Structures are given as C-alpha cells and as structure tokens.
CSV table of C-alpha atoms in Angstrom, one decimal:
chain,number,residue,atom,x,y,z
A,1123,UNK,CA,0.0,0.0,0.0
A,1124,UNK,CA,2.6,2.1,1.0
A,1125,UNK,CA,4.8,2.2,-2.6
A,1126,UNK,CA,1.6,1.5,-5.2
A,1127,UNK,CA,-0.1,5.4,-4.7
A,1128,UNK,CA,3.2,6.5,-6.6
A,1129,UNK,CA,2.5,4.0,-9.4
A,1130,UNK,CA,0.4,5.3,-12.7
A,1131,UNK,CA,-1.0,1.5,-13.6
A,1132,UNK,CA,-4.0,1.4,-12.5
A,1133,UNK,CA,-4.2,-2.2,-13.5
A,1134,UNK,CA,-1.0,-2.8,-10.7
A,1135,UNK,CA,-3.5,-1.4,-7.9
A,1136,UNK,CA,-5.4,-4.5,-7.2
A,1137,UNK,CA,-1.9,-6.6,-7.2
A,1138,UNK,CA,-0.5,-4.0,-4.9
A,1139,UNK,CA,-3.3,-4.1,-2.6
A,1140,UNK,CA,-3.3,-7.7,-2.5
A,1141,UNK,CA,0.5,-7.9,-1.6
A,1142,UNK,CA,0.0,-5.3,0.8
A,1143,UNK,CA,-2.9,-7.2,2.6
A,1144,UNK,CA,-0.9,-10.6,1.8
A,1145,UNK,CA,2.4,-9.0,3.1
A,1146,UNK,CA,4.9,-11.9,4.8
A,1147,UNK,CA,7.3,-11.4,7.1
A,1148,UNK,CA,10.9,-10.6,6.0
A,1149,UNK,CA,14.0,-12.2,8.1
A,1150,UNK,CA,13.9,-8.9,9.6
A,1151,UNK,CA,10.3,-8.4,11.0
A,1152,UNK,CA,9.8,-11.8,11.8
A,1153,UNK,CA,10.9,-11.5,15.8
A,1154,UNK,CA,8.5,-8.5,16.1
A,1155,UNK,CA,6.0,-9.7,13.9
A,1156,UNK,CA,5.7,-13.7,15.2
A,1157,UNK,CA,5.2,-11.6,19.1
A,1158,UNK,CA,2.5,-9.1,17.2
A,1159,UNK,CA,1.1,-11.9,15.6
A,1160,UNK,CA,0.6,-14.1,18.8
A,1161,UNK,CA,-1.6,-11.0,20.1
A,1162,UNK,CA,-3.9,-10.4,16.9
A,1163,UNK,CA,-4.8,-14.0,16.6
A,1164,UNK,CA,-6.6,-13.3,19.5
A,1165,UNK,CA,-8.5,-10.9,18.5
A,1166,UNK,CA,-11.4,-12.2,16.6
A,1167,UNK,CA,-12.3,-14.3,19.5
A,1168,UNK,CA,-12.6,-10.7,21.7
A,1169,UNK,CA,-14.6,-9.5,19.5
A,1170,UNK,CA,-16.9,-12.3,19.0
A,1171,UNK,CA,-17.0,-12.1,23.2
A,1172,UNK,CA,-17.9,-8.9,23.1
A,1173,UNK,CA,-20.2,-9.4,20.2
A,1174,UNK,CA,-22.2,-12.1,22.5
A,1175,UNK,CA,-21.8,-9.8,25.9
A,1176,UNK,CA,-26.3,-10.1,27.0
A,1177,UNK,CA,-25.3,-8.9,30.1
A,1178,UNK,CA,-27.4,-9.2,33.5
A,1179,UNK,CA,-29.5,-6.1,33.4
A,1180,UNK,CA,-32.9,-8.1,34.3
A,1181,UNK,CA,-31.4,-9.7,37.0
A,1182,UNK,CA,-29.9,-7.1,38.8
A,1183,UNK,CA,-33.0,-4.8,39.0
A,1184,UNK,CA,-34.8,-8.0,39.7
A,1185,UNK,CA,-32.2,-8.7,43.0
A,1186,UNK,CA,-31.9,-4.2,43.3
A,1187,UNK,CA,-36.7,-4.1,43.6
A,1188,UNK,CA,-36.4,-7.3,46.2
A,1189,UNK,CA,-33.4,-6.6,48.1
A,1190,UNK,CA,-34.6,-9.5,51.2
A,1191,UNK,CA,-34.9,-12.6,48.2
A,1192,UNK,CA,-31.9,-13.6,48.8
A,1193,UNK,CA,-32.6,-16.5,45.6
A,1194,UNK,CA,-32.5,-13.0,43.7
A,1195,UNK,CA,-29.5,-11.5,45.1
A,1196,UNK,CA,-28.0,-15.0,44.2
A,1197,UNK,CA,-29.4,-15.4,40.8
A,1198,UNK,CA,-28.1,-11.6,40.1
A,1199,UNK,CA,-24.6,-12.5,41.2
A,1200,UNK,CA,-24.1,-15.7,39.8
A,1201,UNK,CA,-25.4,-14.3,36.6
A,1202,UNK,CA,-22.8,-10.8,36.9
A,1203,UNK,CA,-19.6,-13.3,37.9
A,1204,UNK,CA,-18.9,-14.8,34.6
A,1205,UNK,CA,-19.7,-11.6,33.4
A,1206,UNK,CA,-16.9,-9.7,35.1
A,1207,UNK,CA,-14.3,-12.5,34.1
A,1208,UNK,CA,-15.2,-12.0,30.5
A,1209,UNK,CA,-14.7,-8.2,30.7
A,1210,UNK,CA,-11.3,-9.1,32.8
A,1211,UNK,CA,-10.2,-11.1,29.6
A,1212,UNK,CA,-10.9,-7.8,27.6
A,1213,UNK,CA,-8.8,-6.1,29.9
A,1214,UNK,CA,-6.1,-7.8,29.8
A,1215,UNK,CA,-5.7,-8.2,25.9
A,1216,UNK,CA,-5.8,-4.1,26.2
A,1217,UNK,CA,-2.7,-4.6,27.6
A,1218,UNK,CA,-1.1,-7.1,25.2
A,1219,UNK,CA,-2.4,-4.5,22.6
A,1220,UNK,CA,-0.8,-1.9,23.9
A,1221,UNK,CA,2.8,-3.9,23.5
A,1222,UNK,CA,2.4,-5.3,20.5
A,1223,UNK,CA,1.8,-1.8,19.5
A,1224,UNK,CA,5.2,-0.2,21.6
A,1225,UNK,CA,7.0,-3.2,19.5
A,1226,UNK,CA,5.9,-1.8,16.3
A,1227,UNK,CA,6.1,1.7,16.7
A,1228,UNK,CA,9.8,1.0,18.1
A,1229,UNK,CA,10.0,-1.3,14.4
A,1230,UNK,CA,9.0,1.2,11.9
A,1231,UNK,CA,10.2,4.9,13.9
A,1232,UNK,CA,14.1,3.8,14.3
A,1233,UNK,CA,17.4,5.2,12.0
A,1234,UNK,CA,18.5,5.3,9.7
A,1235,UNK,CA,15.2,5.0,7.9
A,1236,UNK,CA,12.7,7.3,7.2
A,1237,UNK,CA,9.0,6.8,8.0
A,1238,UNK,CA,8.2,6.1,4.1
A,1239,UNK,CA,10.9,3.9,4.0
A,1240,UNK,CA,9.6,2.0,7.2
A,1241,UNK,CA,6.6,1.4,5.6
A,1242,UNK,CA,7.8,0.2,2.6
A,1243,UNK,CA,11.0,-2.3,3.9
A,1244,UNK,CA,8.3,-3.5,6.6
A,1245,UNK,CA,4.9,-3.9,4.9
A,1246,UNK,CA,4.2,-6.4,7.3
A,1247,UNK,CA,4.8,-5.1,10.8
A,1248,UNK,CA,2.8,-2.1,8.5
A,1249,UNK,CA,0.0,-4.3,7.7
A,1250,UNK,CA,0.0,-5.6,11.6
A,1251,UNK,CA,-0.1,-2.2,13.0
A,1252,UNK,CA,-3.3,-0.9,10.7
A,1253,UNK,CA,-4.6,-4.5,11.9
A,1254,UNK,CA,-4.3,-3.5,15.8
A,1255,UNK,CA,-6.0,0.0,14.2
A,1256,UNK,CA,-8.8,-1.9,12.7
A,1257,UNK,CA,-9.6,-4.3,15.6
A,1258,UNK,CA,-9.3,-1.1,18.2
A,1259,UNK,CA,-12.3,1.1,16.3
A,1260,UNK,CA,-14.0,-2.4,16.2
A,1261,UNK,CA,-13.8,-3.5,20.1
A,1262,UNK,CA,-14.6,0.6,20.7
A,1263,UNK,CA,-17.6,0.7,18.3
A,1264,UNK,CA,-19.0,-2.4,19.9
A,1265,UNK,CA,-18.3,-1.3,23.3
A,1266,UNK,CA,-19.9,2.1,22.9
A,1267,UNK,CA,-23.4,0.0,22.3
A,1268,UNK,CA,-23.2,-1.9,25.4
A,1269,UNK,CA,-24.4,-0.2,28.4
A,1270,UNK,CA,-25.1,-3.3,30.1
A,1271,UNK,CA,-21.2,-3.7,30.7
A,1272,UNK,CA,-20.8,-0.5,33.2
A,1273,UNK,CA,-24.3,-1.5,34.9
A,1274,UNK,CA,-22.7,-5.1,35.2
A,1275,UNK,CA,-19.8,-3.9,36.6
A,1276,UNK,CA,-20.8,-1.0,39.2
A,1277,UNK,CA,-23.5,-3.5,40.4
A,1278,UNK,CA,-20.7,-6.3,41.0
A,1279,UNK,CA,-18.6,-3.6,43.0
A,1280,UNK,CA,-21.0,-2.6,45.1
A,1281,UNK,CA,-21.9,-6.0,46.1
A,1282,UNK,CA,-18.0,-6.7,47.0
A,1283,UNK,CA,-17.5,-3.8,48.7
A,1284,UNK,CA,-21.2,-4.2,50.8
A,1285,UNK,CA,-19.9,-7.8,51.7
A,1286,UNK,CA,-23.8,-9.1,52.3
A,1287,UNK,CA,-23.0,-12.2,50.2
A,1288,UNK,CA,-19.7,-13.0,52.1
A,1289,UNK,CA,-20.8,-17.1,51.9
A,1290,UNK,CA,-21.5,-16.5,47.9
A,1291,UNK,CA,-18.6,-17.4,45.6
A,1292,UNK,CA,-16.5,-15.0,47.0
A,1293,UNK,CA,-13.1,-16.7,45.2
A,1294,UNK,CA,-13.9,-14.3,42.3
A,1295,UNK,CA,-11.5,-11.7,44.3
A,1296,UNK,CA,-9.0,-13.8,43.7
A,1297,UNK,CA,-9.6,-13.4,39.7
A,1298,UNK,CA,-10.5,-9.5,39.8
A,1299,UNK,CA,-9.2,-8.2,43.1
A,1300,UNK,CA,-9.9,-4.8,44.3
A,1301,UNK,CA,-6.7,-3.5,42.4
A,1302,UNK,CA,-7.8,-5.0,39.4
A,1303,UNK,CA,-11.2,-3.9,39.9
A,1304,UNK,CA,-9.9,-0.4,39.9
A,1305,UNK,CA,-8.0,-0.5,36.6
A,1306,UNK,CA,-11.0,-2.2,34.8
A,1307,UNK,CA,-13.2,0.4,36.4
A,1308,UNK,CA,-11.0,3.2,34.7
A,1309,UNK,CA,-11.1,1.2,31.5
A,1310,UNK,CA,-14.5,0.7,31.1
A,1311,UNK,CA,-15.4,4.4,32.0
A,1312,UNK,CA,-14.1,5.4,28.6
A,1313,UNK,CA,-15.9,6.1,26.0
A,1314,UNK,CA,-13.4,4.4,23.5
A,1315,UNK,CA,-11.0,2.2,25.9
A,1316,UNK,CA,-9.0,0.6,23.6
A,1317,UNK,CA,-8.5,3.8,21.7
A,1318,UNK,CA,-7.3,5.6,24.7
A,1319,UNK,CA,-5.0,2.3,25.8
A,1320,UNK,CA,-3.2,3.0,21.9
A,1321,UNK,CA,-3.1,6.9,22.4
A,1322,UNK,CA,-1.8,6.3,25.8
A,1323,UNK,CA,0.7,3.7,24.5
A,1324,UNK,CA,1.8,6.2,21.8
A,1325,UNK,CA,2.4,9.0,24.4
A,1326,UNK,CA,4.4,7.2,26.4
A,1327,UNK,CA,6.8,5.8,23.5
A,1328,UNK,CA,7.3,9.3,22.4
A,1329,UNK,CA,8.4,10.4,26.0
A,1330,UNK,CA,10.3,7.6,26.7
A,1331,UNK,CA,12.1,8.0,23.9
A,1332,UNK,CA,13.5,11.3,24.0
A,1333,UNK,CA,16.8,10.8,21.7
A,1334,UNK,CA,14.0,9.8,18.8
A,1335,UNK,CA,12.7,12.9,16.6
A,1336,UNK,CA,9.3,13.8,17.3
A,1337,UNK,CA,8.8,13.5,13.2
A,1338,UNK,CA,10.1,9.8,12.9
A,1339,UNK,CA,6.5,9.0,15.2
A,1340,UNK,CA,4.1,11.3,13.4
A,1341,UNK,CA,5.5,10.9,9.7
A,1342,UNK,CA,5.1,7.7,10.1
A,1343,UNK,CA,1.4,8.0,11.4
A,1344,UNK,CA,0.2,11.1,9.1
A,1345,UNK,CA,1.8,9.1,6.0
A,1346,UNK,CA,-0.3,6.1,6.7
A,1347,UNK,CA,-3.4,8.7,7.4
A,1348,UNK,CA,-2.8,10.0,3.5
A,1349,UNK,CA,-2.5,7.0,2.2
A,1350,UNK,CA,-5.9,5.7,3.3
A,1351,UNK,CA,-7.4,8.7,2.7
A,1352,UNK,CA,-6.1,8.6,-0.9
A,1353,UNK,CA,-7.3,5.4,-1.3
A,1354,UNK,CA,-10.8,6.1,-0.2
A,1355,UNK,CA,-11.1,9.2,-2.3
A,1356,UNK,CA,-10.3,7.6,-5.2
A,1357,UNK,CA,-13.2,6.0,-7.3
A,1358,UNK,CA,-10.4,3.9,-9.1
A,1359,UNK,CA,-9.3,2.5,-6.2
A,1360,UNK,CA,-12.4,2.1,-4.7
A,1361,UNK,CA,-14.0,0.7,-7.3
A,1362,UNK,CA,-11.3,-2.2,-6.9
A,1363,UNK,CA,-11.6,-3.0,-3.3
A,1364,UNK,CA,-13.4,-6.6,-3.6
A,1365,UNK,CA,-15.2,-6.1,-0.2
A,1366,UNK,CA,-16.9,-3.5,2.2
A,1367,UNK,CA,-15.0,-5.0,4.5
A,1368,UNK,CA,-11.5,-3.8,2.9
A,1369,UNK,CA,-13.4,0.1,2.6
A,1370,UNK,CA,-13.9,-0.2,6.2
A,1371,UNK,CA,-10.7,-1.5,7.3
A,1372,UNK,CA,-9.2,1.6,5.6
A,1373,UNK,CA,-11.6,4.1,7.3
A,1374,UNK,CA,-10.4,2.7,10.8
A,1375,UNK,CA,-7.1,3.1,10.1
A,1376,UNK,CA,-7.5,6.1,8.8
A,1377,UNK,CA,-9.4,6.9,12.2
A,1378,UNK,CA,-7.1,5.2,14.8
A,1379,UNK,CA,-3.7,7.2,12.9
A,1380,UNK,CA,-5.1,10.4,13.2
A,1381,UNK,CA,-5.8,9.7,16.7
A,1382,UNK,CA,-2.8,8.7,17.8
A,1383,UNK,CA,-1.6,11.7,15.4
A,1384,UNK,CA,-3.6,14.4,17.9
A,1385,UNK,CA,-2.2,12.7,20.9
A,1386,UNK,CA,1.5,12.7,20.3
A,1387,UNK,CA,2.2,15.7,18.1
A,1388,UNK,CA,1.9,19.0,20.1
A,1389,UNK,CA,-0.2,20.9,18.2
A,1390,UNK,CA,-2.3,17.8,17.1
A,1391,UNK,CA,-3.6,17.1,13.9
A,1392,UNK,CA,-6.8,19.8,13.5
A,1393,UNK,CA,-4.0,22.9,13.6
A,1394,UNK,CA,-3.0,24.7,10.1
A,1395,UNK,CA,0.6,23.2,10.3
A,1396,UNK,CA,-0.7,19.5,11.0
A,1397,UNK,CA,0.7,16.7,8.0
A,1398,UNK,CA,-2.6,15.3,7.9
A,1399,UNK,CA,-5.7,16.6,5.7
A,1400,UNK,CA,-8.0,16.9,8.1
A,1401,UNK,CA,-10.6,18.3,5.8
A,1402,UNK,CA,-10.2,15.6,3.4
A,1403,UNK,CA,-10.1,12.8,6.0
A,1404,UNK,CA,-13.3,14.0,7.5
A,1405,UNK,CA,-15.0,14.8,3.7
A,1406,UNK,CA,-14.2,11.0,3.0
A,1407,UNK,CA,-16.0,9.6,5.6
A,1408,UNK,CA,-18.8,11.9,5.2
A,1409,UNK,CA,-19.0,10.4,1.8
A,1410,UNK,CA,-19.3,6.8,3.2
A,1411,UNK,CA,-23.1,5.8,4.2
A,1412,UNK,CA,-24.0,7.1,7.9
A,1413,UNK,CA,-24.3,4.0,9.5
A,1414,UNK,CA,-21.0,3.4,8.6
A,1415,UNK,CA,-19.2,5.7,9.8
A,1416,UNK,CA,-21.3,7.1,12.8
A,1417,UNK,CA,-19.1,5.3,15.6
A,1418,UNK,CA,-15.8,6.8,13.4
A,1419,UNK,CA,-16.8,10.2,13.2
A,1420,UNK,CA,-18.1,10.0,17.3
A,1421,UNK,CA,-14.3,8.6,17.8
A,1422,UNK,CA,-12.7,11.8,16.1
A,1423,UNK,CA,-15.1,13.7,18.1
A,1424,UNK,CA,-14.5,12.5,21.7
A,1425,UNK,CA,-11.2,10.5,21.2
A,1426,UNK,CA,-9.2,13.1,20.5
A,1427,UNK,CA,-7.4,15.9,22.2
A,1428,UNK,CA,-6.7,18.7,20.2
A,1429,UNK,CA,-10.3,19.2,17.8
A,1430,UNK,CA,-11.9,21.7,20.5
A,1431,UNK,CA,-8.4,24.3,20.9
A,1432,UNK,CA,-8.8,27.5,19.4
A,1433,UNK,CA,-6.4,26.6,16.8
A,1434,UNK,CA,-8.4,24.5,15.0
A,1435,UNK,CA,-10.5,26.2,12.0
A,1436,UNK,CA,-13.9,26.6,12.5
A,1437,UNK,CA,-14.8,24.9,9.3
A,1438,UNK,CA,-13.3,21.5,10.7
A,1439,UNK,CA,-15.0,21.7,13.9
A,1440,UNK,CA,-18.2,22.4,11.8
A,1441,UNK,CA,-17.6,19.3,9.9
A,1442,UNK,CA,-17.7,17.3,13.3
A,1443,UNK,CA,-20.9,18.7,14.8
C-alpha cells in the first residue's frame, strides 16, 4: 500500500493491494511480527466475546426491587460473575495490545530510515499495526453500544464492597481483586477504551524515547493517514476494493492514525501546520453511508485531544458537529 499510490498502472493497484494485505514477514520483521502476531490471533475471539456480551441487566433490578430474596440476590450474582471475568479477559488483551503496538512503533520509527521507507521495507509489521487500528475502532464501536457492561460492573462492585454475600462465591476476588477492579473500572469508564490504551501507549513511547525525533513518530502515522485517505477518495481505487470489509478496514485506520496523530504531536492534527488533511479525511467519511461511519466520526469527536483548541479552523470543527 505504502509504494503503489506513486504508481500510474491502475491495472498494478489491485496486485499492490493484495501484496499489501498478503504481506509476509521478512527475516527482519519476523521477531516483532511472530510476538504481534501471537496477540492479533486473539483478536477475533474478543470481538466475538464482546459481540455475545447479553449482560445481567434483568437480573440485577430484579435482586436491586427485592433486596430481602436472597434466591435474587444470588441469581443476580451468579449471573454478573462470569460476566466480570469475561470483561477481565478484555482487559487484559488491552494490555497485550498496547505492547504489540510499543513493539511496532519502536520497528517502523528507528534510524537510519525514514517513515516512508519503514513502511515500505516492513509492509508487514505495516500491515500488523493498521490491523491493531482496525480491531481497536472495532472493540470501541462495539463497546460504545453496550451499556449493560458498566451497569454489570458497578453493580458487581457494590456488592464486593457491601460484603452481604460473604458465603456466595467469593473466590472471584482472587480473579478481579480490588486493584484489578480499579483499573478495569478506569477502562471501562471510557468512552473508547482501547483507543485511549493506543493513544496512551503512543504517548508514552514518544516520552520515553527522547533521543527519537518527534517526526520519525508522526511521519510515520500522518503518512499512513494519507494514504488511506487517498485510497478512499479515489473511485479507481475504490472501485477495486473486492469487499466493504477492505473500505472499512481503511476508514479505521484512517481513524485510529489520526488519533494517535492528535495525541502525540503537540499541536495535534486539527492545527494549520498538522501533516494530515483533516478536511479531506473528514469529507471521505462523510461520503461513506452514515451508518458506517457514525461510531468513526463520534471517535474523532470525543477521542481526541486537540479538535476543540482554538487553533483548530472553525470549518473543521463544523464538519464534526
């Protein structure tokens, strides 16, 4: 993806695409990519457990209206237990995320290359890192429809800390203790937790690496923006994708780059001076049917940290209301 935009034959785009999508490991990558890889083959089944969370909404009111049935209380809790492991599982692949993603950042920012360079020697630690992209918006798009999962959890912590049920399968402290509970708390209270685990992530492997330039991080991240943004403007390219699925894939990356973009570069990525086309990026997805792009447009719109600074022109932020 990252060497085809440059091409003129339009008949090499589909090829390109494919080797881009297809893109195997060079002697090189293939340390950080086998440990990246171990992580994403995970990911499909945390979606699909998130896809399935019900969660225990009738039974909670149910034990909350008849607080002296204890049969309720215990029906509520057994039903919010398996619940709060599942959302523990989440929690901890957030973390697995976040260094597979450190790995790969470190992979395609370091000398002597440049950026563009990066992500044409390393198409796929490239192709891994839009994949971590892709699954994030996913998870965070999914998350944002399921209520349930903060009523599930506030109602199991209010039950631990009341202690009423001490005699009722109380070893479940030894899977979420009260630390744990805390950080899963924090997690789940974003809007977009995953996102903000990446942006996070991102921040800190900027700061920790202070002899790195600044520019070897975003160039690499505002390239990657352009190039799906060029790619989704284009009807010949478009035209071309064979799925939805490979439209969408390029919308989330677009998404989750400029993200990270606004969280690492000073001035963000809304100001005058930023490398990405904001205006374009946002036009694109406008383009793209609503129900598409709703949860993409909310992300640019609460995920990020520069969009409401007075910087930003007005015309962008109208874009976004």
């Amino acid at each position: 993806v990252f060497f085809f935009l440059s091409r003129n034959s339009k008949e090499s785009f589909t090829q390109n695409v494919q080797h881009f999508l297809n893109a195997q490991p060079t002697d090189c990558e293939r340390e950080v990519w086998n440990q990246v890889n171990a992580v994403l083959q995970e990911s499909e089944s945390i979606l699909s457990g998130l896809q399935a969370y019900k969660g225990a909404g009738q039974e909670i009111r149910d034990a909350i209206q008849n607080p002296n049935d204890m049969l309720l209380q215990e029906r509520a809790w057994n039903s919010v237990c398996p619940l709060v492991i599942r959302l523990k599982k989440f929690y901890a692949f957030s973390l697995k995320l976040e260094e597979a993603l450190q790995s790969l950042l470190e992979s395609l920012t370091c000398p002597p290359y440049t950026p563009t360079q990066h992500l044409e020697r390393e198409q796929a630690l490239a192709k891994q890192f839009a994949e971590i992209l892709h699954f994030t918006l996913r998870f965070d798009e999914l998350k944002m429809r399921i209520p349930a999962i903060q009523n599930d959890f506030s109602y199991y912590r209010r039950t631990i800390s009341r202690n009423r049920l001490n005699n009722m399968n109380l070893d479940i402290e030894n899977e979420v203790n009260n630390e744990m509970a805390n950080r899963m708390s924090l997690f789940y209270a974003e809007a977009t937790p995953m996102l903000k685990t990446l942006s996070t992530a991102t921040t800190n492997f900027v700061t920790e690496n202070k002899t790195l330039p600044l520019e070897n991080t975003t160039d690499c991240l505002s390239t990657m923006a352009s190039v799906c943004k060029v790619m989704l403007e284009t009807p010949e390219y478009t035209s071309r994708f064979n799925s939805e699925d490979t439209l969408l894939f390029c919308m989330r990356v677009m998404v989750g780059v400029i993200i990270l973009y606004d969280h690492v570069h000073p001035n963000g990525a809304f100001n005058k001076s930023s490398k990405i086309d904001m205006k374009g990026c946002i036009k694109v997805l406008k383009d793209q049917p609503a129900d598409n792009v709703e949860g993409l447009l909310n992300a640019l719109k609460f995920t990020t940290k520069h969009l409401n600074d007075e910087s930003t022109p007005k015309n962008i932020r109208t874009m976004l209301q």
